[in-house]
Each structure stands twice: as C-alpha cells, then as structure tokens.
C-alpha cells in the first residue's frame, strides 16, 4: 500500500459507507455546534448586557468646585461610545397663592438637554422652552396637574417672574423629586450662567470602563473624572459573574459532549476489525493502516466541523435574537476553534483504539477469535 | 425466551452497551445541569443585581407646598422593624435609614456649616422570629470606607470634603460642644462624599431628634414588572387588586411598606427596578434557549451513537426474523434492551449532574445550586426521549432487512 492506495481506500470507505460516515459527521458536528453557539452567545451576552445596563444611568461624573464650561461636554462627546449629559443645578423661587408662607418657595432646579430627558421616568411630555417638568413630591405637595402654570423667578425679591407650563411629572427618587427640571439653555439664561454647567454625567460602556476613564484623564488633565461607584462597581461585578457562568457552562457542556463523541468514534474502529486484518494480510503495515484511519477521521472531522459551525451560528443567532432582540456579531475566532476542536475530537478519539486494533495478529481476527 | 434474549444482550454485548451507557450518562447529565441552572438562574442573578442598590425609598408623606418649605418632616425609626413583618418580609434583604441635617462644625478653629448624615452601619433588628442584619452595606454595597466604621463620638468624612478641608484619619471635629474623631474617609461617588457621616443615634442625640429619620432605603427581591403591574391600583377590581397585592411587584411591596411606616410615601427607584426586570428576563431567556439547544444537540449525539450500535446488529435481527420473530416482537426486544440501559444511565446522568451543577454554583455564585428531586424524573424522561427518538430511524431500517440477504453476508 503506497500513498495512492491509501487515498483510494479512504475514498471508497467514505463513499460506500454513507450511513456510517453521516452518523460520525453528525456526532462531531453536535459537539462543534454546541461549542460555537456557546462561545458566540457568551461573547455577545457581555455586549448585550452592557447595553441593558445603560438603564442604570451614568457611571462616571465630571465635576469641579466651580462651574464647568459647556465646552468640556463638547470635548467629551467626541470620545466614541460615551454618552454625555451636562447638568446645571440652581435654585428658583416659586411664587404661589394661598398655601405658601409669604406665597413663596425656593425650589431646586436641574437644567439638562432635552434629549437627556428621554431617559427619565416621565408622565407627560418633554418640555419645550416655555415648559417645565415637576418632581413627583412637588406635584403631590402642591396638587399641581399637567398643563397648570408655575411662576418662577431667579430670587424671591425680584418682581419679574416668568410663567412656565407644566408639561409632565418626573420621578428620580431623592431630593430632586421636590424640584423641577427644565431645558439646560433656558436655565442658563434665567440664572445668567451662559455656557456653564455644574456637572457632566458620563455613561461609559462597562466593557472598557477603566481604559476610557484613564484615557479621558490623560487627554483632559484639568478636569476631575470620578466613577459613580454605585453603577460602575456593580456593573463590573455583574458582567464578571455572567462571564464566569458562561465560561464554566461552556467547559462542562463541551467536555461532556466530547466524551460522547469520542466513545462513538472509538467504537467505529472496533467494528472494522476484519477490514484491518484484511489490509494487514495484503501487506499493509500498521503505520499505513493508521494513516488510512486518521485520514478518514480527519475528513469526518472537517465535514463535522463545517456542519457544526453553520448550525452553531444559526442557533446562536436565534438565541440572541429572541433574548435580546438584536443579532450577535460572530467572533472570527470561532471558525478556527470549531475546526480545531472538531478535527481533534475526530482524530484523537480513535487513536488509542487504533493502536490496540493494529497490534492484533490478522489470523486471529480472521478466524473470528476476537 | 424474551428474557433470555434480553439478558443475553445485556450481558454479552458489553462494548455496545457501554458506549450507549456513557453517551446517555453524558447527555442526560448535560441536560439536567442546564435545566437546574435555568431553574435557578433568575434568583441567582437577581441577588447579584441587588448590588445596584436600594429599589424602594421611603420618605415622609407630603401634603401642601408648606410641607416642602417649612420644618423638615421625619419618619419614626421605631416603625422600621415593622417592615420585616409585611406579607413579602422574606423578600426584603436590606434596610438602612438616613437622617440628613445641617451641622455647625468647628474644623481647626474655624466654624463651617456642613451637611450631616446619620445611618445604621451594622444593626441587628430584633424580630418576632429571630433577628435581621440591616445597615448601610445591605443596601449600598459600593460604599467604601478607607478606615473603619465609626462608633460613639466618631464619624466619617466624605472624600470630597476631606480633600477640600484637608482632613485625615484621627483628626478631630468639634460639633456643638463635643469632639468627634474621624475614623475613616468615605467614597461613594455621590452626594455623601460632601458630608460628615456618623451613626444615626449620634446624630439624633446631638441634634435632639430622637428616633427621627429622613428616609429609609430598602432592597427587596421583586417580581419583574409586567403590563398588569403598571396598572393603577386605584382603578383595579377587588380581584385584580388582590392579585396585585399578593404578587411581589416592586410597587405592591412599596405599598405594603407604606402601610406599616406611619406618614410615609414608599416609591420604587424606577431606574433600578426597571433595568433589573429587563436584565433578568433577558438572561433567563438566553439560558433557557441555550438549554434547548443543548437538549437538541445532545439528543443528536446520543442518537447517532445508538444508530451505530443498531446497524451492527443487522445480522442478529436477520436471524430472529428467519426464526419466525414478528416485527413487533423484535422491536419490543430491541427497545427493551435500550430501555434498561437508558434507565440505569439516566440515573447515573442525574447524579453526575448534581456534581456538575454544584461545581457551577460554587464557582460562579459561591454556593451550590439547589438540587431539586424533580430533576431525577426529568433526567430519565430526557434520557428516554433522546434514546427512543434515536432508535426509531435505525429500527425501521433494520426491521426491513431481508434475512436471506443479511445472513448470506451480502449486506
């Protein structure tokens, strides 16, 4: 048996036993598809969860002992993947009739861009420049309703008040709920703080939180960026946990499925004792016979990996699509990993059996004594 | 006769049986592990998500604008243990009260007006059935003290405040006519970093506000909000109200807290409550679907093993047929052999899954997953589903063999 006969045997062995080959390919592809779908879902999970975590709000804050220029916010906006919300804090005087002492009350006011208000829990609509949102406690205390008017002025001594219409009620929990929220530039105008903000809140993707903070710190040395520990720390912990979970599940599942496949691959070799004995009597060396089987296992491995790769990717897409309503990017790494694992299982699992089988004397096998 | 052939198969076909055995053990073990994981993933992840802080805040009720303008209103600290007596008491896993007041502080001979915050650091709440460990760390795990927790005549200063005033550990602050030693610098990344923080009892004493608290933070395990949960309780029918009240929604738990804390208004922290619900639903669904994929893939793997072992027995079946065995009899014989192996191996798979799920639980969540007895019948069921489905196709194939051809060795 030279090289060509090996190829010939392999070809015949594959083409003439389609059922067996098919079963082996299915077994290999099952292990590979589990591996591929697990890796893809696990990889995508981190990103998708990071998206979901956005709802917890800002995870870093830029502040200083004085007001910040709005230019800082513009600079921060240029950094990709960072959501920037500038906020201005101030106090305005609410003039009312009847129920207030001297008919006046100082209220905390937050100014923020309209698009940032979309993230708030609001009943009502986002205010235009002549409108404001009021906090839930203020609404309960004052019995205000949507569409009612508020008279606000910079301080309680000034005679010029401005009239605002309540466009909705917001709820953030905490002292803010006794105050009001209005459009940032409007508040700057009223307070005479054009272009100034009190803080800039940042939402940085938790995936590369530390790196981004370091980068911002070095590119903007004059400002102080601090993580909001409540969000930043908890996110980090949660993502780590989920990642470990997926990794361990991956290892357990892949290990178990490899055992199943390996058992099956080994059994197919024992089944072919007679073939092996025949090859030997025809002058084939153990080495040539092993090469033949390994070549066959290699081809099964390639086919199984290919099938497994495709079904695994389809399964992963289906899972992420229904769980997170978004597709998942297929990490390129799964392609080499799929082929490596598929071929390795297929080839390696047969080798111990092959070693044992080729050591038998052909006459014993052919006589049917084994 | 039937049993003789069956026992012959079981005793003599060791190689074929051991392959079916091991692949079924591995297959059922994976399935049972994924199932036990998906049963518990929700409660485990929820515990992790509680690290994001309180999801219910209790504040004094307001009525009339005067209540915002005039004297600050307070809740009564003595009402707090009652929170652990509501219907959903076991879901309440963290409680901490706060008292926020202004403080005249003398720092290095200079008088300044600062904000003082009092809370519980470590508090054992006595309950009718045992006690409950409450305190700031049960609702705000991110609070970090560089130093140690303050006791009597001691306090913490926030990081920003410490920087601004140049304060460090062991420095003394004069508040009223008492000296307080700084035992730690507090980092929270929030408003507290600008405050003087101490045990709530100390602040109540120096401000003469016995048992007064400004707000209470509560961390509760809740059922994710669904469409029904957003309905206004005021518009519900009595049946709906009862259902809402007895479901652990963040809103219904808040309502029950309001009922036991006098003059209070308990509100969900929406940001935390809603994000939590979303994340829980997504992770749970992803794990469920992964379990389904695992189920399908393992079944395919086991089925292909089974097919291989059936194909090997063509000759035997030819012989049975030649000796007058009917299709039904032969199928019954083959399947009962598989059934015996499947039963034994799925029980083995169940026990293996106990080890695997314990391993996962310990490594990821620090405690083993609860192994439910339900998993045993489920493992056997999945083993049977897997193997019987895998047996059907080859069974049909081998039953249609013509004995003469097989026995002649032509196939």
XYZ file of C-alpha atoms in Angstrom:
781
model
C 0.000 0.000 0.000
C 1.633 3.184 -1.128
C 0.188 6.629 -0.823
C -2.226 6.271 -3.705
C -3.845 3.112 -2.386
C -4.435 4.904 0.919
C -6.280 7.661 -0.881
C -8.194 5.065 -2.867
C -9.221 3.197 0.256
C -10.235 6.340 2.008
C -12.359 7.461 -0.901
C -14.087 4.099 -1.189
C -14.529 3.843 2.557
C -16.294 7.194 2.652
C -18.375 6.829 -0.493
C -19.520 3.287 0.149
C -20.500 3.697 3.794
C -22.506 6.920 3.598
C -24.737 5.993 6.524
C -21.861 5.395 8.944
C -19.956 8.423 7.797
C -23.091 10.516 8.126
C -23.587 9.394 11.722
C -19.978 10.184 12.603
C -20.257 13.608 10.985
C -23.461 14.297 12.950
C -21.792 13.328 16.212
C -18.793 15.583 15.585
C -20.978 18.442 14.384
C -23.097 18.241 17.515
C -20.093 18.847 19.738
C -18.835 21.621 17.456
C -22.207 23.351 17.169
C -22.604 23.391 20.959
C -19.164 24.889 21.255
C -19.791 27.504 18.565
C -23.199 28.568 19.879
C -21.941 28.763 23.457
C -18.906 30.871 22.521
C -20.980 33.168 20.332
C -23.791 33.656 22.839
C -21.356 34.106 25.727
C -19.333 36.667 23.770
C -22.422 38.554 22.673
C -24.011 38.376 26.104
C -21.427 40.710 27.599
C -22.084 43.338 24.991
C -25.863 42.965 25.064
C -25.923 43.088 28.855
C -23.710 46.149 28.793
C -26.418 47.742 26.603
C -29.122 46.768 29.061
C -27.142 48.135 31.981
C -27.399 51.564 30.368
C -30.730 51.884 32.147
C -28.935 52.124 35.494
C -27.740 55.541 34.403
C -24.451 57.409 34.389
C -21.404 55.604 35.741
C -18.945 58.493 35.869
C -19.145 62.164 36.708
C -17.048 65.191 35.831
C -17.193 67.928 38.416
C -15.147 70.756 39.838
C -15.503 73.165 42.743
C -16.787 75.832 40.348
C -18.980 75.720 37.266
C -17.673 73.844 34.255
C -17.700 75.255 30.772
C -20.082 73.571 28.384
C -17.051 73.151 26.116
C -15.923 70.280 28.346
C -19.097 68.416 27.479
C -18.449 69.024 23.776
C -14.901 67.679 24.145
C -16.152 64.578 25.946
C -18.762 63.988 23.259
C -16.007 63.403 20.719
C -14.983 60.256 22.544
C -16.696 57.313 20.877
C -19.059 55.172 22.918
C -19.508 57.729 25.691
C -22.910 59.273 26.372
C -22.555 62.788 27.767
C -25.199 64.565 29.845
C -24.366 68.050 31.133
C -26.483 69.222 34.059
C -26.787 72.627 35.707
C -28.079 72.899 39.261
C -29.667 76.004 40.669
C -32.499 77.319 42.775
C -35.530 79.298 41.621
C -38.284 80.966 43.570
C -41.809 79.647 43.097
C -44.495 82.224 43.745
C -47.883 80.856 44.572
C -51.086 81.923 46.141
C -52.664 80.866 49.382
C -50.779 77.912 50.703
C -47.211 79.246 50.851
C -45.673 81.346 53.606
C -45.264 84.756 52.043
C -46.525 82.947 48.916
C -43.010 81.886 48.015
C -40.830 78.752 47.977
C -37.266 78.119 46.834
C -37.064 75.091 44.552
C -34.117 73.037 43.348
C -33.904 73.201 39.596
C -31.973 70.943 37.231
C -31.234 72.037 33.694
C -30.449 69.325 31.172
C -30.593 68.900 27.370
C -33.975 67.748 26.042
C -32.578 64.508 24.645
C -31.311 63.515 28.104
C -34.857 63.872 29.468
C -35.923 60.887 27.395
C -34.077 58.682 29.877
C -36.161 59.989 32.786
C -39.296 58.327 34.071
C -41.843 60.917 32.906
C -45.623 61.011 32.840
C -46.367 63.711 30.299
C -44.206 65.168 27.568
C -40.681 66.533 27.291
C -40.825 70.274 27.983
C -40.233 72.935 25.357
C -38.515 76.203 26.352
C -41.713 77.587 27.913
C -42.415 74.438 29.846
C -41.008 72.539 32.843
C -41.193 69.082 34.397
C -42.045 68.930 38.087
C -40.924 66.297 40.580
C -43.393 63.786 41.934
C -43.181 65.101 45.505
C -43.702 68.675 44.362
C -46.756 67.565 42.418
C -48.148 65.709 45.432
C -47.406 68.571 47.799
C -48.808 71.299 45.577
C -51.559 69.313 43.913
C -50.350 70.558 40.524
C -51.617 68.926 37.375
C -50.266 68.737 33.848
C -50.921 71.981 31.970
C -51.009 74.118 35.129
C -48.870 77.262 35.348
C -45.906 77.992 37.603
C -44.451 81.448 38.246
C -40.699 81.245 38.648
C -38.098 83.912 39.302
C -34.390 83.990 39.968
C -34.908 85.082 43.575
C -37.878 85.754 45.749
C -37.199 89.503 45.969
C -37.309 90.175 42.248
C -40.548 91.381 40.841
C -40.191 89.864 37.375
C -41.482 86.338 37.302
C -41.667 84.079 34.302
C -44.597 81.867 33.595
C -43.993 78.186 32.783
C -46.443 75.457 31.893
C -46.100 72.011 33.496
C -45.594 69.524 30.682
C -45.198 66.473 32.887
C -44.082 64.864 36.138
C -40.749 63.111 36.621
C -39.597 60.641 39.238
C -35.910 60.135 40.088
C -36.168 59.446 43.848
C -34.279 61.640 46.256
C -34.315 65.373 46.910
C -34.670 66.144 43.187
C -38.257 64.921 43.305
C -39.217 68.057 45.242
C -37.831 70.246 42.475
C -38.208 70.919 38.777
C -36.341 70.100 35.567
C -36.108 72.396 32.561
C -34.164 72.710 29.355
C -30.474 73.432 30.019
C -30.083 76.606 27.933
C -33.260 78.078 29.331
C -31.985 77.652 32.895
C -28.580 79.104 31.949
C -30.403 82.181 30.635
C -32.503 82.633 33.760
C -29.560 82.200 36.112
C -27.237 84.283 33.935
C -24.794 81.400 33.575
C -24.480 81.189 29.831
C -22.336 78.230 28.710
C -21.931 76.914 32.252
C -22.858 73.564 33.743
C -22.468 72.115 37.249
C -21.533 68.572 36.356
C -21.172 66.418 33.297
C -22.542 62.909 33.714
C -20.978 60.198 31.604
C -22.255 56.842 30.535
C -19.229 54.780 29.556
C -19.599 51.264 28.220
C -18.743 48.991 31.171
C -16.748 46.778 28.814
C -13.876 49.218 28.678
C -14.688 51.450 31.606
C -11.249 51.634 33.204
C -9.424 52.258 29.915
C -11.808 55.020 28.893
C -11.514 56.751 32.269
C -7.716 56.644 32.077
C -7.761 57.944 28.522
C -10.086 60.827 29.384
C -7.996 61.691 32.415
C -4.816 61.939 30.381
C -6.370 63.844 27.479
C -8.234 66.288 29.749
C -5.822 66.808 32.669
C -7.610 69.843 34.092
C -10.878 68.200 34.994
C -11.752 65.632 37.605
C -13.479 62.459 36.398
C -14.744 60.099 39.047
C -16.597 56.815 38.718
C -20.074 56.705 40.239
C -19.340 53.711 42.372
C -22.929 52.528 42.702
C -23.237 51.874 38.988
C -19.657 51.303 37.872
C -18.745 48.802 40.572
C -21.956 46.802 40.390
C -21.769 46.586 36.595
C -18.256 45.282 36.712
C -19.233 42.598 39.223
C -22.322 41.527 37.319
C -20.561 41.232 33.990
C -17.732 39.222 35.566
C -20.242 36.836 37.133
C -22.128 36.288 33.894
C -18.886 35.765 32.048
C -17.648 33.167 34.528
C -21.018 31.457 34.394
C -20.958 31.175 30.629
C -17.342 30.019 30.610
C -17.912 27.232 33.116
C -21.118 26.095 31.429
C -19.176 26.069 28.167
C -16.420 23.905 29.612
C -18.838 21.449 31.228
C -21.006 21.084 28.149
C -18.132 20.748 25.727
C -16.330 18.239 27.922
C -19.406 16.069 28.237
C -20.164 16.197 24.531
C -16.566 15.388 23.653
C -16.811 12.244 25.780
C -19.936 11.150 23.923
C -18.380 11.712 20.533
C -15.077 10.129 21.442
C -16.813 6.949 22.617
C -18.657 6.678 19.384
C -15.637 7.297 17.190
C -13.672 4.636 19.055
C -16.477 2.116 18.620
C -16.479 2.525 14.856
C -12.890 1.386 14.747
C -13.508 -1.805 16.718
C -16.319 -2.518 14.349
C -13.882 -2.749 11.479
C -11.509 -5.353 12.857
C -11.999 -7.591 9.840
C -11.160 -4.802 7.384
C -7.993 -4.109 9.293
C -6.977 -7.747 9.342
C -7.553 -7.948 5.606
C -5.398 -4.896 4.956
C -2.670 -6.439 7.045
C -2.736 -9.759 5.212
C -2.497 -7.839 1.973
C 0.787 -6.420 3.212
C -0.276 -3.144 4.806
C 1.902 -2.027 7.702
C 0.390 -0.844 10.983
C 1.578 2.609 10.097
C -0.174 2.661 6.742
C -3.371 1.368 8.272
C -3.218 4.035 10.960
C -2.636 6.698 8.317
C -5.690 5.478 6.460
C -7.917 5.661 9.535
C -6.553 9.019 10.595
C -7.142 10.409 7.128
C -10.713 9.180 7.242
C -11.225 10.642 10.723
C -9.718 13.912 9.508
C -12.209 14.139 6.657
C -15.073 13.313 9.023
C -13.712 15.985 11.374
C -13.635 18.626 8.630
C -17.159 17.835 7.484
C -18.476 17.680 11.055
C -16.818 20.980 11.964
C -18.266 22.688 8.923
C -21.778 21.449 9.645
C -21.387 22.212 13.346
C -20.114 25.715 12.613
C -23.143 26.537 10.497
C -25.750 25.065 12.861
C -23.975 26.583 15.855
C -24.049 30.061 14.330
C -27.713 29.700 13.400
C -28.559 28.561 16.931
C -26.580 31.427 18.490
C -28.306 33.994 16.269
C -31.714 32.571 17.134
C -30.962 32.712 20.845
C -29.607 36.254 20.919
C -32.320 37.485 18.622
C -35.117 36.212 20.814
C -33.484 37.035 24.145
C -32.004 40.441 23.320
C -33.851 41.413 20.134
C -30.568 42.011 18.347
C -28.270 39.894 16.238
C -24.890 38.947 17.565
C -21.572 39.526 15.852
C -19.907 36.218 15.059
C -16.435 36.288 16.586
C -13.925 35.260 13.919
C -12.176 33.095 16.495
C -14.989 30.520 16.391
C -14.023 29.427 12.887
C -10.510 28.137 13.705
C -11.708 26.910 17.114
C -14.552 24.950 15.524
C -12.276 23.228 13.025
C -9.551 22.624 15.565
C -11.902 21.029 18.112
C -13.873 19.080 15.505
C -10.805 17.591 13.833
C -9.057 16.959 17.154
C -12.015 15.071 18.634
C -12.457 13.078 15.496
C -8.799 12.109 15.079
C -7.629 11.800 18.687
C -10.574 9.832 19.999
C -9.837 6.980 17.586
C -6.098 6.721 18.184
C -5.990 4.555 21.363
C -8.442 2.086 19.805
C -6.468 2.157 16.570
C -3.207 1.383 18.392
C -4.784 -1.617 20.070
C -6.500 -2.905 16.979
C -3.482 -2.721 14.676
C -1.468 -4.693 17.216
C -3.671 -7.788 16.770
C -2.471 -10.646 14.576
C -4.636 -10.770 11.454
C -5.020 -14.552 11.510
C -6.663 -14.389 14.926
C -9.118 -11.779 13.770
C -9.977 -13.506 10.542
C -10.548 -16.774 12.359
C -13.109 -14.868 14.372
C -11.427 -15.396 17.734
C -11.720 -11.753 18.796
C -37.393 -16.716 25.703
C -37.886 -12.961 25.632
C -35.966 -12.506 28.841
C -33.243 -14.899 27.806
C -32.511 -12.959 24.645
C -32.734 -9.694 26.590
C -30.346 -10.807 29.304
C -28.045 -12.213 26.667
C -27.905 -8.827 25.003
C -27.262 -7.078 28.284
C -24.572 -9.483 29.423
C -22.735 -10.226 26.215
C -22.821 -7.001 24.249
C -20.673 -5.171 26.769
C -18.937 -2.949 24.259
C -22.095 -1.748 22.527
C -23.846 -1.270 25.850
C -21.003 0.629 27.428
C -20.975 3.111 24.547
C -24.723 3.690 24.792
C -24.346 3.863 28.548
C -21.625 6.503 28.597
C -23.113 8.689 25.931
C -26.506 8.613 27.662
C -24.922 9.430 31.011
C -23.080 12.364 29.472
C -26.143 13.544 27.523
C -28.584 13.416 30.443
C -26.010 14.972 32.754
C -25.639 17.994 30.450
C -29.384 18.345 30.053
C -30.090 18.016 33.781
C -27.323 20.513 34.602
C -28.667 23.078 32.142
C -32.182 22.537 33.484
C -31.172 23.037 37.097
C -29.231 26.118 36.036
C -32.202 27.598 34.212
C -34.477 26.890 37.190
C -32.263 28.935 39.430
C -30.579 31.472 37.221
C -33.279 34.053 37.890
C -32.985 34.095 41.666
C -29.187 33.969 41.499
C -28.824 36.835 39.056
C -31.411 38.831 40.978
C -29.309 38.571 44.114
C -26.365 39.881 42.077
C -28.432 42.710 40.662
C -29.371 43.825 44.169
C -25.799 45.143 44.324
C -27.121 48.080 42.275
C -28.678 49.358 45.453
C -31.998 50.043 47.048
C -35.038 49.625 44.832
C -37.531 51.191 47.243
C -37.138 54.516 49.035
C -39.437 55.543 51.889
C -39.852 59.261 52.565
C -42.209 61.321 54.728
C -45.530 61.953 53.075
C -46.033 65.481 51.771
C -49.268 67.411 51.762
C -49.373 71.029 50.778
C -46.430 73.046 49.499
C -45.857 74.139 53.072
C -44.501 70.661 53.788
C -41.658 71.331 51.337
C -40.985 74.831 52.601
C -41.381 74.679 56.355
C -39.910 72.442 59.021
C -38.445 69.226 57.648
C -40.636 66.182 58.182
C -39.421 62.894 59.550
C -40.324 59.224 59.775
C -40.170 57.285 63.026
C -37.237 54.917 63.399
C -39.324 52.657 65.635
C -41.518 51.775 62.646
C -38.622 50.190 60.745
C -38.772 46.683 62.280
C -42.401 46.511 61.118
C -41.135 46.444 57.530
C -39.899 42.926 58.223
C -43.438 41.851 59.181
C -45.258 42.584 55.909
C -46.508 39.805 53.618
C -43.328 39.960 51.499
C -40.995 40.230 54.525
C -38.758 37.407 53.347
C -38.076 39.293 50.107
C -36.674 42.265 51.995
C -32.939 41.739 52.115
C -31.641 45.161 53.038
C -32.771 48.164 55.113
C -30.981 51.361 56.098
C -32.440 54.626 57.441
C -30.913 58.058 56.896
C -31.124 61.263 58.810
C -29.857 64.301 56.940
C -29.444 67.591 58.807
C -27.278 70.645 58.707
C -24.334 70.693 61.127
C -22.293 73.522 62.587
C -18.799 72.066 62.619
C -15.655 73.543 64.038
C -12.676 72.442 61.936
C -9.261 73.536 63.170
C -10.725 76.509 64.964
C -12.958 77.547 62.071
C -16.727 77.246 62.166
C -18.383 75.934 58.961
C -21.832 74.804 58.002
C -21.820 71.239 56.667
C -24.360 68.513 55.959
C -24.508 65.687 58.465
C -25.751 62.218 57.541
C -26.639 59.536 60.043
C -27.289 55.909 59.171
C -27.015 52.388 60.565
C -23.674 50.768 59.910
C -24.252 47.373 61.473
C -27.612 46.882 63.064
C -29.229 43.733 64.414
C -33.010 44.231 64.109
C -34.915 42.162 66.666
C -37.865 40.367 65.032
C -40.566 38.061 66.408
C -38.849 35.152 64.671
C -35.147 35.792 65.209
C -33.276 38.875 64.026
C -32.263 40.609 60.819
C -28.934 42.182 59.927
C -29.670 45.582 58.496
C -27.407 48.532 57.769
C -25.959 50.646 55.030
C -23.969 47.837 53.422
C -27.153 45.816 52.902
C -28.445 48.491 50.539
C -25.304 50.200 49.251
C -22.555 47.642 48.774
C -20.458 50.232 46.935
C -19.864 52.414 49.990
C -16.179 52.215 50.681
C -14.623 53.294 53.952
C -10.903 53.904 53.995
C -10.529 53.323 57.724
C -13.189 51.791 59.925
C -16.850 52.120 60.839
C -17.475 54.956 63.348
C -18.793 54.256 66.828
C -19.691 56.670 69.676
C -18.080 60.104 69.353
C -16.653 59.100 65.981
C -17.505 59.990 62.401
C -16.538 59.579 58.752
C -15.899 62.403 56.312
C -16.650 62.181 52.600
C -13.716 62.068 50.206
C -14.528 65.413 48.560
C -14.997 67.119 51.918
C -11.758 65.656 53.279
C -9.872 66.981 50.241
C -11.467 70.402 50.479
C -10.769 70.850 54.191
C -7.506 68.881 54.319
C -8.884 66.356 56.815
C -7.333 62.962 57.520
C -7.784 59.945 59.784
C -7.629 60.610 63.554
C -8.337 64.335 63.032
C -10.925 65.763 65.376
C -14.046 67.753 64.552
C -15.894 69.826 67.104
C -19.655 69.554 66.681
C -21.640 71.529 69.269
C -19.590 71.023 72.385
C -18.486 67.505 71.600
C -15.328 66.225 69.940
C -15.666 63.662 67.129
C -12.719 61.599 65.875
C -12.544 60.818 62.153
C -12.223 57.050 61.753
C -12.492 56.830 58.002
C -12.748 58.586 54.648
C -15.909 57.641 52.744
C -16.049 57.111 48.961
C -19.459 56.614 47.366
C -19.111 58.561 44.128
C -22.191 60.555 45.089
C -23.554 63.311 47.376
C -22.361 61.599 50.550
C -18.778 62.482 49.651
C -19.522 66.035 50.730
C -20.938 65.107 54.121
C -19.991 64.231 57.673
C -21.343 60.723 58.213
C -21.956 59.084 61.588
C -24.109 56.559 63.380
C -27.714 57.725 63.241
C -28.045 57.549 67.024
C -25.188 60.011 67.478
C -26.688 62.493 65.029
C -30.153 62.146 66.604
C -28.593 62.846 70.005
C -26.602 65.934 69.059
C -29.465 67.390 67.001
C -32.042 66.382 69.624
C -34.151 64.474 67.103
C -34.803 61.178 68.923
C -35.863 58.338 66.605
C -36.256 60.711 63.676
C -35.197 59.595 60.193
C -35.489 61.476 56.888
C -35.663 58.470 54.579
C -35.313 54.697 54.517
C -33.632 52.717 51.739
C -34.880 49.213 51.137
C -33.515 46.458 48.946
C -36.142 43.866 48.035
C -36.253 40.858 45.731
C -39.123 41.532 43.361
C -41.094 40.031 40.515
C -40.206 41.828 37.247
C -42.846 44.425 36.310
C -45.255 43.338 33.565
C -48.149 45.147 31.892
C -50.515 44.240 34.703
C -48.115 45.638 37.311
C -48.220 49.106 35.717
C -51.995 49.363 36.133
C -53.066 51.969 38.630
C -54.158 50.094 41.783
C -56.909 52.672 42.261
C -58.652 51.511 39.069
C -58.383 47.775 39.762
C -61.294 45.474 40.536
C -61.130 43.850 44.010
C -59.896 40.577 42.441
C -57.227 42.369 40.428
C -56.174 44.338 43.485
C -55.794 41.176 45.490
C -53.684 39.585 42.766
C -51.532 42.718 42.521
C -51.162 42.976 46.314
C -50.104 39.351 46.617
C -47.550 39.431 43.775
C -44.086 40.594 44.706
C -44.005 43.582 42.324
C -41.845 46.446 43.496
C -44.976 48.600 43.574
C -47.020 46.242 45.737
C -44.134 45.732 48.163
C -43.763 49.533 48.363
C -47.483 49.816 49.072
C -47.257 47.301 51.925
C -44.296 49.183 53.410
C -46.264 52.409 53.259
C -48.982 50.731 55.302
C -46.665 49.924 58.219
C -44.494 53.059 58.316
C -46.560 55.954 59.640
C -46.978 59.061 57.439
C -44.764 57.655 54.739
C -44.632 57.505 50.991
C -42.712 54.498 49.643
C -41.639 54.688 45.997
C -39.804 52.315 43.688
C -36.449 53.516 42.390
C -37.544 53.082 38.778
C -34.105 53.230 37.253
C -33.013 50.234 39.337
C -36.300 48.331 39.331
C -36.872 48.521 35.591
C -33.321 47.794 34.491
C -33.307 44.813 36.834
C -36.506 43.382 35.378
C -35.191 43.706 31.833
C -31.854 42.116 32.541
C -33.439 39.245 34.442
C -35.820 38.452 31.637
C -33.083 38.501 29.041
C -30.577 36.368 30.903
C -33.264 33.864 31.840
C -34.423 33.564 28.256
C -30.868 33.186 26.966
C -30.147 30.370 29.422
C -33.452 28.642 28.611
C -32.705 28.747 24.912
C -29.171 27.513 25.427
C -30.670 24.604 27.370
C -32.944 23.820 24.442
C -30.022 23.883 22.011
C -28.050 21.644 24.362
C -31.007 19.279 24.547
C -31.271 19.012 20.777
C -27.530 18.655 20.241
C -27.098 16.035 22.954
C -30.059 14.069 21.605
C -28.483 14.082 18.164
C -25.161 12.934 19.555
C -26.692 10.127 21.567
C -29.000 9.165 18.732
C -26.113 8.795 16.327
C -24.335 6.528 18.818
C -27.462 4.450 19.081
C -27.831 4.171 15.330
C -24.285 2.888 15.074
C -24.979 0.181 17.605
C -28.206 -0.846 15.844
C -26.607 -1.134 12.456
C -24.158 -3.586 13.961
C -26.923 -5.922 14.951
C -28.404 -6.403 11.483
C -27.224 -9.993 11.332
C -28.764 -10.863 14.679
C -32.050 -9.399 13.571
C -31.908 -11.314 10.318
C -31.555 -14.465 12.340
C -34.501 -13.579 14.561
C -36.601 -12.928 11.506
C -35.560 -16.195 9.920
C -36.611 -17.982 13.111
C -40.092 -16.508 12.821
C -39.840 -13.401 15.011
C -42.543 -10.853 14.171
C -41.752 -7.154 13.715
C -43.499 -6.259 16.964
C -41.668 -8.868 18.958
C -38.284 -7.897 17.552
C -38.881 -4.181 18.136
C -40.005 -4.857 21.653
C -36.921 -6.893 22.310
C -34.543 -4.305 20.907
C -36.250 -1.394 22.604
C -36.495 -3.037 25.995
C -32.757 -3.648 25.882
C -32.258 0.046 25.203
C -34.806 0.922 27.905
C -32.905 -0.970 30.580
C -29.624 0.717 29.631
C -31.327 4.112 29.376
C -32.913 3.897 32.811
C -29.671 2.979 34.523
C -27.613 5.518 32.622
C -30.057 8.411 33.106
C -29.964 7.817 36.837
C -26.183 7.930 36.521
C -26.540 11.131 34.462
C -28.701 12.649 37.188
C -26.063 12.008 39.833
C -23.333 13.361 37.574
C -25.425 16.500 37.021
C -25.590 17.013 40.793
C -21.812 17.212 40.831
C -21.679 19.457 37.764
C -24.339 21.903 38.949
C -22.761 22.078 42.382
C -19.471 22.880 40.713
C -21.039 25.622 38.588
C -22.949 27.046 41.550
C -19.878 27.121 43.746
C -17.580 28.622 41.158
C -19.963 31.298 39.956
C -22.288 32.133 42.823
C -20.366 30.884 45.826
C -22.930 28.267 46.816
C -24.076 25.072 45.121
C -27.280 25.082 43.107
C -30.236 23.605 44.906
C -30.597 20.121 43.519
C -34.234 19.516 43.084
C -35.625 15.992 43.253
C -37.695 16.946 40.196
C -34.556 16.607 38.129
C -34.440 12.816 38.564
C -37.682 12.088 36.670
C -36.722 14.814 34.184
C -33.344 13.174 33.573
C -34.952 9.775 32.991
C -37.561 11.342 30.745
C -34.968 13.184 28.687
C -32.835 10.023 28.502
C -35.811 8.103 27.128
C -36.788 10.847 24.704
C -33.238 11.052 23.439
C -32.725 7.318 23.043
C -36.146 6.331 21.767
C -36.035 9.112 19.174
C -32.556 7.969 18.245
C -33.714 4.362 17.982
C -36.693 4.966 15.695
C -34.872 5.515 12.410
C -32.419 2.620 12.639
C -35.191 0.396 13.964
C -37.207 0.959 10.828
C -34.122 0.254 8.757
C -33.162 -2.974 10.426
C -36.707 -4.287 10.524
C -36.925 -4.070 6.781
C -33.869 -6.279 6.202
C -34.407 -9.452 4.261
C -32.983 -12.276 6.396
C -31.655 -14.301 3.485
C -29.548 -11.450 2.180
C -28.199 -10.472 5.573
C -27.365 -13.967 6.633
C -25.590 -14.649 3.377
C -23.415 -11.697 4.328
C -24.286 -9.730 1.232
C -25.253 -6.617 3.194
